[in-house]
Amino acid sequence: TWGMIKINFYMISSFTKIVLLALSLVVIQVHTQNCVPDQLHLSLGDAYYYSNRNDQTSPNTKHMATIVFQTQDPCQDAYTEVLLSSGQMVRLKASETNAIDVSDPNKQLHYTTNVHVFKLYDTPEGTHTYKCYGNSSEEATKSDQFRLPTLTPSSQGTKVLVYGDHDIRMGMSTFNSIANKARQNSGEYAAVIGLGDYGYDFQDENGGVGDSYMRAMESFASTTPFMGIAGNHEEYLNYTFFNFRFRLPLYDQFQNTYYSYNLGLVHYVCFNIHYYLKHVDVREQMLKWFKEDLENANEESNRKQRPWIVAVAHKPFFTSVRYPAADTSKDYGNYTCLLYTSDAADDLLCVDLGGRRIIKKKKTKQHSTSSHRSHETSSFQNLICLE
Protein backbone atom coordinates (compact mmCIF):
# COMPACT_ATOMS: atom_id res chain seq x y z
CA THR A 1 0.00 0.00 0.00
CA TRP A 2 2.80 2.39 0.88
CA GLY A 3 4.43 1.59 -2.40
CA MET A 4 1.23 2.33 -4.23
CA ILE A 5 0.80 5.60 -2.35
CA LYS A 6 4.41 6.58 -2.97
CA ILE A 7 4.21 5.81 -6.65
CA ASN A 8 0.93 7.63 -7.02
CA PHE A 9 2.26 10.66 -5.16
CA TYR A 10 5.31 10.75 -7.38
CA MET A 11 3.17 10.52 -10.47
CA ILE A 12 0.95 13.36 -9.27
CA SER A 13 4.00 15.48 -8.47
CA SER A 14 5.42 14.93 -11.92
CA PHE A 15 2.09 15.74 -13.51
CA THR A 16 1.84 18.87 -11.35
CA LYS A 17 5.29 19.95 -12.47
CA ILE A 18 4.31 19.49 -16.09
CA VAL A 19 1.11 21.49 -15.58
CA LEU A 20 2.92 24.27 -13.73
CA LEU A 21 5.58 24.39 -16.42
CA ALA A 22 2.92 24.62 -19.11
CA LEU A 23 1.13 27.37 -17.20
CA SER A 24 4.36 29.32 -16.76
CA LEU A 25 4.98 29.13 -20.50
CA VAL A 26 1.48 30.45 -21.14
CA VAL A 27 1.99 33.28 -18.67
CA ILE A 28 5.31 34.24 -20.26
CA GLN A 29 3.79 34.18 -23.73
CA VAL A 30 0.80 36.31 -22.70
CA HIS A 31 3.01 38.79 -20.85
CA THR A 32 5.26 39.26 -23.89
CA GLN A 33 2.28 39.70 -26.16
CA ASN A 34 0.71 42.33 -23.89
CA CYS A 35 3.92 44.36 -23.87
CA VAL A 36 4.16 44.68 -27.64
CA PRO A 37 4.08 48.42 -28.52
CA ASP A 38 0.76 49.36 -30.05
CA GLN A 39 -0.69 52.52 -31.67
CA LEU A 40 2.72 54.11 -32.19
CA HIS A 41 2.87 57.77 -33.24
CA LEU A 42 5.08 60.87 -33.24
CA SER A 43 4.50 64.55 -32.65
CA LEU A 44 6.73 67.62 -32.75
CA GLY A 45 8.13 68.77 -29.42
CA ASP A 46 8.08 72.08 -27.58
CA ALA A 47 11.19 73.29 -29.42
CA TYR A 48 8.96 74.17 -32.39
CA TYR A 49 6.96 76.48 -30.13
CA TYR A 50 10.00 78.24 -28.69
CA SER A 51 11.76 78.69 -32.04
CA ASN A 52 10.38 82.23 -32.56
CA ARG A 53 10.55 83.39 -28.94
CA ASN A 54 13.17 85.18 -26.92
CA ASP A 55 12.79 82.76 -23.99
CA GLN A 56 15.47 80.14 -24.59
CA THR A 57 16.03 79.26 -20.92
CA SER A 58 13.47 76.47 -20.69
CA PRO A 59 14.84 72.94 -21.19
CA ASN A 60 11.88 72.38 -23.50
CA THR A 61 13.58 74.57 -26.11
CA LYS A 62 15.60 71.42 -26.89
CA HIS A 63 12.57 69.08 -26.89
CA MET A 64 12.38 68.07 -30.55
CA ALA A 65 9.93 65.17 -30.69
CA THR A 66 7.60 63.00 -28.63
CA ILE A 67 7.10 59.28 -29.24
CA VAL A 68 4.01 57.60 -27.77
CA PHE A 69 2.83 54.00 -27.76
CA GLN A 70 0.44 51.86 -25.73
CA THR A 71 0.68 48.41 -24.16
CA GLN A 72 -1.95 46.25 -22.55
CA ASP A 73 0.19 45.50 -19.47
CA PRO A 74 1.92 48.20 -17.36
CA CYS A 75 5.34 47.18 -18.81
CA GLN A 76 7.39 49.47 -16.58
CA ASP A 77 10.60 48.51 -18.40
CA ALA A 78 9.45 50.01 -21.71
CA TYR A 79 12.09 52.05 -23.54
CA THR A 80 12.94 53.44 -26.96
CA GLU A 81 16.23 53.41 -28.84
CA VAL A 82 16.94 56.06 -31.46
CA LEU A 83 19.76 55.78 -33.98
CA LEU A 84 20.37 59.40 -34.92
CA SER A 85 21.53 60.49 -38.36
CA SER A 86 24.88 61.33 -36.75
CA GLY A 87 25.39 57.64 -35.91
CA GLN A 88 24.82 58.16 -32.17
CA MET A 89 22.53 55.69 -30.41
CA VAL A 90 20.25 57.23 -27.77
CA ARG A 91 18.27 55.15 -25.29
CA LEU A 92 15.17 56.89 -23.96
CA LYS A 93 13.40 56.09 -20.72
CA ALA A 94 9.71 56.92 -20.53
CA SER A 95 9.01 60.42 -19.25
CA GLU A 96 5.50 59.19 -18.47
CA THR A 97 3.93 55.76 -18.02
CA ASN A 98 0.23 56.13 -17.34
CA ALA A 99 -2.22 53.37 -16.49
CA ILE A 100 -5.57 54.32 -18.03
CA ASP A 101 -8.78 52.91 -16.54
CA VAL A 102 -12.02 54.46 -17.82
CA SER A 103 -15.42 53.21 -16.67
CA ASP A 104 -18.87 54.41 -17.62
CA PRO A 105 -21.76 52.13 -16.60
CA ASN A 106 -24.17 54.14 -18.74
CA LYS A 107 -22.25 53.13 -21.85
CA GLN A 108 -21.26 49.70 -20.54
CA LEU A 109 -17.70 50.93 -20.94
CA HIS A 110 -14.63 49.68 -19.11
CA TYR A 111 -11.46 50.48 -21.02
CA THR A 112 -7.92 49.90 -19.79
CA THR A 113 -4.55 50.51 -21.39
CA ASN A 114 -1.07 51.78 -20.56
CA VAL A 115 0.49 54.78 -22.30
CA HIS A 116 4.25 55.29 -22.59
CA VAL A 117 5.64 58.70 -23.54
CA PHE A 118 9.23 59.39 -24.65
CA LYS A 119 10.80 62.80 -25.28
CA LEU A 120 13.69 63.26 -27.67
CA TYR A 121 16.04 66.22 -27.14
CA ASP A 122 18.84 67.85 -29.16
CA THR A 123 18.15 65.98 -32.39
CA PRO A 124 20.29 66.78 -35.45
CA GLU A 125 18.83 67.14 -38.91
CA GLY A 126 18.52 64.06 -41.07
CA THR A 127 16.71 60.72 -41.05
CA HIS A 128 16.61 58.86 -37.75
CA THR A 129 15.66 55.26 -37.01
CA TYR A 130 13.97 54.28 -33.79
CA LYS A 131 12.86 51.07 -32.15
CA CYS A 132 10.33 50.79 -29.33
CA TYR A 133 10.50 48.08 -26.68
CA GLY A 134 7.58 47.20 -24.46
CA ASN A 135 9.93 45.41 -22.06
CA SER A 136 13.45 44.03 -21.86
CA SER A 137 12.62 41.27 -24.34
CA GLU A 138 13.87 42.10 -27.82
CA GLU A 139 10.86 40.31 -29.27
CA ALA A 140 8.43 43.01 -28.10
CA THR A 141 9.45 45.74 -30.55
CA LYS A 142 8.26 48.11 -33.23
CA SER A 143 10.55 50.21 -35.39
CA ASP A 144 10.35 52.95 -38.00
CA GLN A 145 12.17 55.93 -39.46
CA PHE A 146 11.37 59.62 -39.18
CA ARG A 147 12.79 62.94 -40.28
CA LEU A 148 12.24 66.07 -38.22
CA PRO A 149 11.85 69.45 -39.94
CA THR A 150 14.47 72.10 -39.31
CA LEU A 151 13.80 74.71 -36.64
CA THR A 152 15.01 77.51 -38.88
CA PRO A 153 12.85 78.98 -41.66
CA SER A 154 13.52 77.74 -45.17
CA SER A 155 12.92 79.76 -48.31
CA GLN A 156 11.94 76.52 -50.02
CA GLY A 157 8.80 76.27 -47.90
CA THR A 158 7.35 73.27 -46.08
CA LYS A 159 4.70 70.78 -47.09
CA VAL A 160 2.06 69.36 -44.76
CA LEU A 161 -0.84 66.97 -45.20
CA VAL A 162 -4.21 68.01 -43.74
CA TYR A 163 -7.37 66.00 -43.03
CA GLY A 164 -10.35 65.97 -40.66
CA ASP A 165 -13.84 64.57 -40.00
CA HIS A 166 -12.63 61.09 -40.74
CA ASP A 167 -13.76 57.52 -40.04
CA ILE A 168 -11.71 54.54 -41.21
CA ARG A 169 -14.86 52.45 -41.63
CA MET A 170 -15.70 54.59 -44.65
CA GLY A 171 -12.46 56.44 -45.28
CA MET A 172 -9.56 54.00 -45.06
CA SER A 173 -8.52 55.11 -48.54
CA THR A 174 -7.68 58.53 -47.04
CA PHE A 175 -5.23 56.96 -44.61
CA ASN A 176 -3.75 54.83 -47.39
CA SER A 177 -3.22 57.95 -49.48
CA ILE A 178 -1.61 59.86 -46.58
CA ALA A 179 0.62 56.91 -45.72
CA ASN A 180 1.73 56.47 -49.34
CA LYS A 181 2.62 60.13 -49.66
CA ALA A 182 4.42 60.21 -46.29
CA ARG A 183 6.47 57.07 -46.95
CA GLN A 184 7.15 57.35 -50.66
CA ASN A 185 8.32 60.94 -50.23
CA SER A 186 10.30 60.47 -47.04
CA GLY A 187 10.92 63.81 -45.37
CA GLU A 188 8.99 65.81 -47.99
CA TYR A 189 6.04 66.33 -45.62
CA ALA A 190 6.93 67.95 -42.32
CA ALA A 191 3.71 66.95 -40.52
CA VAL A 192 0.18 65.60 -40.83
CA ILE A 193 -2.36 68.06 -39.42
CA GLY A 194 -5.66 66.75 -38.04
CA LEU A 195 -8.67 69.05 -37.80
CA GLY A 196 -10.73 66.99 -35.32
CA ASP A 197 -13.47 64.35 -35.28
CA TYR A 198 -11.52 61.12 -35.51
CA GLY A 199 -13.05 57.67 -35.69
CA TYR A 200 -16.62 58.43 -34.59
CA ASP A 201 -15.96 57.84 -31.68
CA PHE A 202 -12.84 56.72 -29.80
CA GLN A 203 -14.84 55.48 -26.81
CA ASP A 204 -17.34 53.43 -28.83
CA GLU A 205 -17.35 49.62 -28.76
CA ASN A 206 -15.68 49.71 -25.35
CA GLY A 207 -12.85 51.82 -26.74
CA GLY A 208 -12.28 49.46 -29.67
CA VAL A 209 -13.07 52.14 -32.27
CA GLY A 210 -10.25 54.31 -30.95
CA ASP A 211 -7.81 51.39 -30.87
CA SER A 212 -8.63 50.43 -34.46
CA TYR A 213 -8.34 54.03 -35.61
CA MET A 214 -4.96 54.56 -33.96
CA ARG A 215 -3.59 51.30 -35.36
CA ALA A 216 -4.61 52.42 -38.84
CA MET A 217 -3.16 55.86 -38.20
CA GLU A 218 0.17 54.27 -37.28
CA SER A 219 0.74 53.70 -41.01
CA PHE A 220 1.79 57.36 -41.32
CA ALA A 221 1.95 58.76 -37.76
CA SER A 222 4.90 56.54 -36.85
CA THR A 223 7.03 58.20 -39.54
CA THR A 224 5.54 61.71 -39.92
CA PRO A 225 4.67 63.85 -36.87
CA PHE A 226 0.93 64.12 -36.22
CA MET A 227 -0.23 67.59 -35.12
CA GLY A 228 -3.94 67.49 -34.37
CA ILE A 229 -6.65 69.33 -32.50
CA ALA A 230 -9.79 67.85 -30.96
CA GLY A 231 -13.28 68.29 -32.38
CA ASN A 232 -16.73 67.81 -30.90
CA HIS A 233 -16.52 64.02 -31.36
CA GLU A 234 -13.61 63.96 -28.91
CA GLU A 235 -15.55 65.75 -26.13
CA TYR A 236 -16.54 62.59 -24.24
CA LEU A 237 -15.43 62.72 -20.57
CA ASN A 238 -13.65 66.02 -21.15
CA TYR A 239 -11.55 64.74 -24.08
CA THR A 240 -10.17 61.80 -22.08
CA PHE A 241 -9.71 59.45 -25.05
CA PHE A 242 -7.94 62.14 -27.07
CA ASN A 243 -5.74 63.51 -24.30
CA PHE A 244 -4.34 60.29 -22.89
CA ARG A 245 -3.11 59.34 -26.37
CA PHE A 246 -1.54 62.54 -27.68
CA ARG A 247 1.29 64.73 -26.38
CA LEU A 248 1.27 67.86 -28.51
CA PRO A 249 3.38 70.99 -27.83
CA LEU A 250 2.75 72.68 -24.47
CA TYR A 251 0.88 69.61 -23.22
CA ASP A 252 2.22 70.03 -19.69
CA GLN A 253 0.53 73.45 -19.53
CA PHE A 254 -2.62 73.11 -21.64
CA GLN A 255 -3.30 69.37 -22.19
CA ASN A 256 -3.74 69.65 -25.98
CA THR A 257 -6.40 72.38 -25.63
CA TYR A 258 -4.32 75.02 -27.41
CA TYR A 259 -0.75 75.27 -28.63
CA SER A 260 1.34 76.69 -31.46
CA TYR A 261 4.46 75.75 -33.40
CA ASN A 262 6.59 76.90 -36.31
CA LEU A 263 7.33 75.03 -39.52
CA GLY A 264 9.27 76.57 -42.35
CA LEU A 265 7.68 79.90 -43.32
CA VAL A 266 4.53 79.27 -41.29
CA HIS A 267 3.42 79.85 -37.69
CA TYR A 268 0.60 77.42 -36.78
CA VAL A 269 -1.74 78.21 -33.90
CA CYS A 270 -4.11 75.41 -32.81
CA PHE A 271 -7.18 76.04 -30.68
CA ASN A 272 -9.91 73.76 -29.33
CA ILE A 273 -12.93 75.97 -30.01
CA HIS A 274 -15.37 73.45 -28.53
CA TYR A 275 -13.56 73.53 -25.21
CA TYR A 276 -13.49 77.32 -25.34
CA LEU A 277 -17.21 77.56 -26.00
CA LYS A 278 -18.32 75.13 -23.30
CA HIS A 279 -15.94 76.13 -20.49
CA VAL A 280 -16.90 79.69 -19.64
CA ASP A 281 -14.45 79.81 -16.73
CA VAL A 282 -11.40 79.53 -19.01
CA ARG A 283 -12.51 81.65 -21.98
CA GLU A 284 -10.68 84.75 -20.90
CA GLN A 285 -7.48 82.80 -20.18
CA MET A 286 -7.63 80.98 -23.51
CA LEU A 287 -8.36 84.14 -25.46
CA LYS A 288 -5.52 85.97 -23.69
CA TRP A 289 -3.08 83.25 -24.71
CA PHE A 290 -4.48 83.22 -28.26
CA LYS A 291 -4.11 86.98 -28.62
CA GLU A 292 -0.58 87.02 -27.17
CA ASP A 293 0.52 84.17 -29.42
CA LEU A 294 -0.77 85.98 -32.53
CA GLU A 295 0.85 89.23 -31.44
CA ASN A 296 4.18 87.48 -30.94
CA ALA A 297 3.91 85.80 -34.33
CA ASN A 298 3.05 89.18 -35.86
CA GLU A 299 6.13 90.97 -34.53
CA GLU A 300 8.16 92.39 -37.39
CA SER A 301 11.19 90.16 -36.82
CA ASN A 302 9.02 87.03 -36.68
CA ARG A 303 6.92 87.96 -39.73
CA LYS A 304 10.10 88.45 -41.74
CA GLN A 305 11.09 84.89 -40.94
CA ARG A 306 7.58 83.40 -41.09
CA PRO A 307 5.26 85.59 -43.16
CA TRP A 308 2.35 83.15 -42.93
CA ILE A 309 0.08 82.40 -39.96
CA VAL A 310 -2.22 79.37 -40.09
CA ALA A 311 -4.97 79.02 -37.50
CA VAL A 312 -6.13 75.42 -36.92
CA ALA A 313 -9.45 74.41 -35.34
CA HIS A 314 -12.44 72.15 -35.88
CA LYS A 315 -15.03 74.94 -36.02
CA PRO A 316 -14.57 78.23 -37.90
CA PHE A 317 -12.42 80.91 -36.30
CA PHE A 318 -13.65 83.61 -38.61
CA THR A 319 -17.05 84.99 -39.47
CA SER A 320 -18.22 88.28 -40.90
CA VAL A 321 -21.71 87.96 -39.41
CA ARG A 322 -23.13 87.71 -35.90
CA TYR A 323 -24.94 84.45 -36.30
CA PRO A 324 -23.45 81.03 -35.61
CA ALA A 325 -23.07 78.41 -38.30
CA ALA A 326 -26.14 76.32 -39.10
CA ASP A 327 -24.80 73.22 -37.36
CA THR A 328 -23.76 75.05 -34.20
CA SER A 329 -25.81 74.41 -31.08
CA LYS A 330 -27.56 77.20 -29.20
CA ASP A 331 -25.05 76.80 -26.37
CA TYR A 332 -22.42 78.38 -28.60
CA GLY A 333 -24.50 81.50 -29.06
CA ASN A 334 -22.51 84.43 -30.42
CA TYR A 335 -19.17 82.99 -29.41
CA THR A 336 -18.41 81.34 -32.75
CA CYS A 337 -16.31 84.34 -33.80
CA LEU A 338 -12.75 84.40 -32.45
CA LEU A 339 -11.26 86.37 -35.34
CA TYR A 340 -12.94 89.20 -37.19
CA THR A 341 -12.37 92.03 -39.64
CA SER A 342 -15.61 93.98 -39.35
CA ASP A 343 -18.10 95.42 -36.86
CA ALA A 344 -20.03 92.14 -36.92
CA ALA A 345 -18.27 91.00 -33.73
CA ASP A 346 -18.40 94.21 -31.70
CA ASP A 347 -20.46 92.54 -28.97
CA LEU A 348 -18.24 89.48 -28.79
CA LEU A 349 -15.01 88.45 -27.12
CA CYS A 350 -12.81 88.22 -30.18
CA VAL A 351 -9.34 88.78 -31.62
CA ASP A 352 -9.14 91.62 -34.11
CA LEU A 353 -7.39 90.98 -37.42
CA GLY A 354 -7.72 94.54 -38.65
CA GLY A 355 -5.44 96.42 -36.29
CA ARG A 356 -8.21 97.37 -33.87
CA ARG A 357 -8.31 96.69 -30.14
CA ILE A 358 -9.81 93.57 -28.54
CA ILE A 359 -13.47 94.44 -28.05
CA LYS A 360 -15.16 93.01 -24.97
CA LYS A 361 -17.98 95.50 -24.74
CA LYS A 362 -19.53 97.68 -27.38
CA LYS A 363 -18.47 101.30 -27.05
CA THR A 364 -21.02 104.10 -26.83
CA LYS A 365 -19.52 105.90 -29.78
CA GLN A 366 -20.62 104.19 -32.97
CA HIS A 367 -18.49 103.80 -36.05
CA SER A 368 -19.57 102.52 -39.41
CA THR A 369 -17.90 99.51 -40.95
CA SER A 370 -16.79 101.60 -43.89
CA SER A 371 -15.05 104.15 -41.65
CA HIS A 372 -13.06 101.38 -39.99
CA ARG A 373 -12.06 99.96 -43.31
CA SER A 374 -10.93 103.32 -44.59
CA HIS A 375 -8.88 104.26 -41.52
CA GLU A 376 -7.48 100.88 -40.39
CA THR A 377 -4.96 98.68 -42.18
CA SER A 378 -4.84 94.97 -41.51
CA SER A 379 -1.97 93.89 -39.26
CA PHE A 380 -2.62 90.18 -39.95
CA GLN A 381 -2.05 89.67 -43.63
CA ASN A 382 -1.32 86.18 -44.99
CA LEU A 383 -3.50 84.48 -42.35
CA ILE A 384 -5.20 81.21 -43.28
CA CYS A 385 -7.76 79.30 -41.20
CA LEU A 386 -7.87 75.50 -41.37
CA GLU A 387 -11.16 74.26 -39.94
mmCIF file of N, CA, C and O in Angstrom, residues 202-244:
data_model
loop_
_atom_site.group_PDB
_atom_site.id
_atom_site.type_symbol
_atom_site.label_atom_id
_atom_site.label_comp_id
_atom_site.label_asym_id
_atom_site.label_seq_id
_atom_site.Cartn_x
_atom_site.Cartn_y
_atom_site.Cartn_z
ATOM 1 N N PHE A 202 -13.889 57.513 -30.439
ATOM 2 C CA PHE A 202 -12.841 56.722 -29.805
ATOM 3 C C PHE A 202 -13.370 55.807 -28.707
ATOM 4 O O PHE A 202 -12.871 54.708 -28.506
ATOM 5 N N GLN A 203 -14.357 56.251 -27.958
ATOM 6 C CA GLN A 203 -14.843 55.479 -26.814
ATOM 7 C C GLN A 203 -15.831 54.385 -27.206
ATOM 8 O O GLN A 203 -16.159 53.523 -26.387
ATOM 9 N N ASP A 204 -16.320 54.399 -28.416
ATOM 10 C CA ASP A 204 -17.344 53.428 -28.827
ATOM 11 C C ASP A 204 -16.784 52.008 -28.879
ATOM 12 O O ASP A 204 -15.575 51.800 -29.035
ATOM 13 N N GLU A 205 -17.701 51.036 -28.763
ATOM 14 C CA GLU A 205 -17.346 49.619 -28.763
ATOM 15 C C GLU A 205 -16.291 49.326 -27.690
ATOM 16 O O GLU A 205 -15.291 48.660 -27.920
ATOM 17 N N ASN A 206 -16.569 49.875 -26.505
ATOM 18 C CA ASN A 206 -15.679 49.705 -25.347
ATOM 19 C C ASN A 206 -14.249 50.173 -25.648
ATOM 20 O O ASN A 206 -13.266 49.575 -25.216
ATOM 21 N N GLY A 207 -14.149 51.259 -26.381
ATOM 22 C CA GLY A 207 -12.849 51.816 -26.735
ATOM 23 C C GLY A 207 -12.215 51.180 -27.954
ATOM 24 O O GLY A 207 -11.145 51.616 -28.403
ATOM 25 N N GLY A 208 -12.865 50.165 -28.521
ATOM 26 C CA GLY A 208 -12.281 49.465 -29.665
ATOM 27 C C GLY A 208 -12.192 50.310 -30.917
ATOM 28 O O GLY A 208 -11.287 50.123 -31.732
ATOM 29 N N VAL A 209 -13.113 51.262 -31.095
ATOM 30 C CA VAL A 209 -13.070 52.136 -32.267
ATOM 31 C C VAL A 209 -11.793 52.979 -32.240
ATOM 32 O O VAL A 209 -11.100 53.128 -33.257
ATOM 33 N N GLY A 210 -11.467 53.517 -31.072
ATOM 34 C CA GLY A 210 -10.246 54.308 -30.946
ATOM 35 C C GLY A 210 -8.998 53.485 -31.195
ATOM 36 O O GLY A 210 -8.053 53.934 -31.858
ATOM 37 N N ASP A 211 -8.962 52.255 -30.650
ATOM 38 C CA ASP A 211 -7.808 51.389 -30.869
ATOM 39 C C ASP A 211 -7.625 51.082 -32.355
ATOM 40 O O ASP A 211 -6.517 51.142 -32.884
ATOM 41 N N SER A 212 -8.712 50.741 -33.030
ATOM 42 C CA SER A 212 -8.626 50.425 -34.461
ATOM 43 C C SER A 212 -8.174 51.643 -35.265
ATOM 44 O O SER A 212 -7.361 51.528 -36.201
ATOM 45 N N TYR A 213 -8.689 52.806 -34.892
ATOM 46 C CA TYR A 213 -8.342 54.029 -35.607
ATOM 47 C C TYR A 213 -6.848 54.341 -35.442
ATOM 48 O O TYR A 213 -6.147 54.668 -36.406
ATOM 49 N N MET A 214 -6.354 54.239 -34.211
ATOM 50 C CA MET A 214 -4.956 54.562 -33.958
ATOM 51 C C MET A 214 -4.018 53.557 -34.614
ATOM 52 O O MET A 214 -2.921 53.920 -35.054
ATOM 53 N N ARG A 215 -4.432 52.297 -34.679
ATOM 54 C CA ARG A 215 -3.590 51.301 -35.362
ATOM 55 C C ARG A 215 -3.509 51.605 -36.861
ATOM 56 O O ARG A 215 -2.450 51.451 -37.478
ATOM 57 N N ALA A 216 -4.622 52.037 -37.426
ATOM 58 C CA ALA A 216 -4.605 52.416 -38.844
ATOM 59 C C ALA A 216 -3.779 53.682 -39.050
ATOM 60 O O ALA A 216 -3.047 53.814 -40.036
ATOM 61 N N MET A 217 -3.878 54.592 -38.119
ATOM 62 C CA MET A 217 -3.156 55.858 -38.196
ATOM 63 C C MET A 217 -1.640 55.650 -38.083
ATOM 64 O O MET A 217 -0.841 56.449 -38.591
ATOM 65 N N GLU A 218 -1.252 54.573 -37.452
ATOM 66 C CA GLU A 218 0.165 54.267 -37.284
ATOM 67 C C GLU A 218 0.885 54.170 -38.623
ATOM 68 O O GLU A 218 2.097 54.390 -38.712
ATOM 69 N N SER A 219 0.136 53.861 -39.689
ATOM 70 C CA SER A 219 0.741 53.702 -41.012
ATOM 71 C C SER A 219 1.476 54.955 -41.468
ATOM 72 O O SER A 219 2.413 54.870 -42.258
ATOM 73 N N PHE A 220 1.065 56.123 -40.983
ATOM 74 C CA PHE A 220 1.786 57.360 -41.320
ATOM 75 C C PHE A 220 2.288 58.098 -40.084
ATOM 76 O O PHE A 220 3.305 58.785 -40.142
ATOM 77 N N ALA A 221 1.588 57.977 -38.947
ATOM 78 C CA ALA A 221 1.948 58.763 -37.763
ATOM 79 C C ALA A 221 3.196 58.243 -37.058
ATOM 80 O O ALA A 221 3.752 58.931 -36.209
ATOM 81 N N SER A 222 3.654 57.048 -37.428
ATOM 82 C CA SER A 222 4.896 56.540 -36.849
ATOM 83 C C SER A 222 6.121 57.040 -37.595
ATOM 84 O O SER A 222 7.251 56.869 -37.134
ATOM 85 N N THR A 223 5.905 57.686 -38.746
ATOM 86 C CA THR A 223 7.032 58.197 -39.535
ATOM 87 C C THR A 223 6.955 59.696 -39.787
ATOM 88 O O THR A 223 7.968 60.334 -40.050
ATOM 89 N N THR A 224 5.744 60.279 -39.698
ATOM 90 C CA THR A 224 5.544 61.710 -39.917
ATOM 91 C C THR A 224 4.798 62.283 -38.713
ATOM 92 O O THR A 224 3.747 61.766 -38.352
ATOM 93 N N PRO A 225 5.316 63.323 -38.077
ATOM 94 C CA PRO A 225 4.667 63.854 -36.869
ATOM 95 C C PRO A 225 3.207 64.229 -37.102
ATOM 96 O O PRO A 225 2.876 64.908 -38.078
ATOM 97 N N PHE A 226 2.348 63.781 -36.181
ATOM 98 C CA PHE A 226 0.930 64.119 -36.223
ATOM 99 C C PHE A 226 0.685 65.312 -35.315
ATOM 100 O O PHE A 226 1.029 65.302 -34.137
ATOM 101 N N MET A 227 0.061 66.363 -35.869
ATOM 102 C CA MET A 227 -0.225 67.590 -35.119
ATOM 103 C C MET A 227 -1.725 67.873 -35.232
ATOM 104 O O MET A 227 -2.183 68.466 -36.202
ATOM 105 N N GLY A 228 -2.491 67.404 -34.274
ATOM 106 C CA GLY A 228 -3.942 67.494 -34.372
ATOM 107 C C GLY A 228 -4.569 68.357 -33.305
ATOM 108 O O GLY A 228 -3.917 68.775 -32.347
ATOM 109 N N ILE A 229 -5.841 68.620 -33.486
ATOM 110 C CA ILE A 229 -6.645 69.328 -32.496
ATOM 111 C C ILE A 229 -7.956 68.551 -32.367
ATOM 112 O O ILE A 229 -8.389 67.885 -33.311
ATOM 113 N N ALA A 230 -8.561 68.609 -31.200
ATOM 114 C CA ALA A 230 -9.788 67.853 -30.958
ATOM 115 C C ALA A 230 -10.992 68.556 -31.572
ATOM 116 O O ALA A 230 -11.026 69.784 -31.709
ATOM 117 N N GLY A 231 -12.002 67.764 -31.924
ATOM 118 C CA GLY A 231 -13.284 68.287 -32.382
ATOM 119 C C GLY A 231 -14.382 67.901 -31.419
ATOM 120 O O GLY A 231 -14.121 67.381 -30.322
ATOM 121 N N ASN A 232 -15.620 68.112 -31.804
ATOM 122 C CA ASN A 232 -16.733 67.811 -30.903
ATOM 123 C C ASN A 232 -16.878 66.308 -30.652
ATOM 124 O O ASN A 232 -17.395 65.897 -29.603
ATOM 125 N N HIS A 233 -16.420 65.461 -31.576
ATOM 126 C CA HIS A 233 -16.518 64.018 -31.363
ATOM 127 C C HIS A 233 -15.465 63.496 -30.395
ATOM 128 O O HIS A 233 -15.483 62.310 -30.050
ATOM 129 N N GLU A 234 -14.580 64.347 -29.932
ATOM 130 C CA GLU A 234 -13.608 63.958 -28.908
ATOM 131 C C GLU A 234 -14.000 64.479 -27.520
ATOM 132 O O GLU A 234 -13.249 64.317 -26.559
ATOM 133 N N GLU A 235 -15.163 65.089 -27.384
ATOM 134 C CA GLU A 235 -15.547 65.754 -26.130
ATOM 135 C C GLU A 235 -15.828 64.792 -24.979
ATOM 136 O O GLU A 235 -15.801 65.203 -23.820
ATOM 137 N N TYR A 236 -16.107 63.543 -25.260
ATOM 138 C CA TYR A 236 -16.541 62.586 -24.236
ATOM 139 C C TYR A 236 -15.594 62.570 -23.034
ATOM 140 O O TYR A 236 -14.373 62.482 -23.181
ATOM 141 N N LEU A 237 -16.185 62.698 -21.835
ATOM 142 C CA LEU A 237 -15.431 62.724 -20.574
ATOM 143 C C LEU A 237 -14.280 63.730 -20.637
ATOM 144 O O LEU A 237 -13.143 63.437 -20.269
ATOM 145 N N ASN A 238 -14.618 64.907 -21.110
ATOM 146 C CA ASN A 238 -13.649 66.016 -21.154
ATOM 147 C C ASN A 238 -12.392 65.653 -21.956
ATOM 148 O O ASN A 238 -11.265 65.890 -21.534
ATOM 149 N N TYR A 239 -12.613 65.043 -23.123
ATOM 150 C CA TYR A 239 -11.547 64.735 -24.085
ATOM 151 C C TYR A 239 -10.575 63.667 -23.582
ATOM 152 O O TYR A 239 -9.425 63.600 -24.018
ATOM 153 N N THR A 240 -11.040 62.810 -22.676
ATOM 154 C CA THR A 240 -10.174 61.798 -22.076
ATOM 155 C C THR A 240 -9.496 60.919 -23.128
ATOM 156 O O THR A 240 -8.275 60.705 -23.089
ATOM 157 N N PHE A 241 -10.263 60.408 -24.091
ATOM 158 C CA PHE A 241 -9.709 59.448 -25.050
ATOM 159 C C PHE A 241 -8.785 60.109 -26.063
ATOM 160 O O PHE A 241 -7.994 59.423 -26.712
ATOM 161 N N PHE A 242 -8.881 61.401 -26.219
ATOM 162 C CA PHE A 242 -7.936 62.142 -27.066
ATOM 163 C C PHE A 242 -6.676 62.481 -26.270
ATOM 164 O O PHE A 242 -5.553 62.280 -26.734
ATOM 165 N N ASN A 243 -6.870 62.980 -25.060
ATOM 166 C CA ASN A 243 -5.743 63.515 -24.302
ATOM 167 C C ASN A 243 -4.800 62.462 -23.756
ATOM 168 O O ASN A 243 -3.605 62.709 -23.629
ATOM 169 N N PHE A 244 -5.310 61.259 -23.414
ATOM 170 C CA PHE A 244 -4.342 60.288 -22.888
ATOM 171 C C PHE A 244 -3.455 59.734 -23.991
ATOM 172 O O PHE A 244 -2.372 59.221 -23.734
#
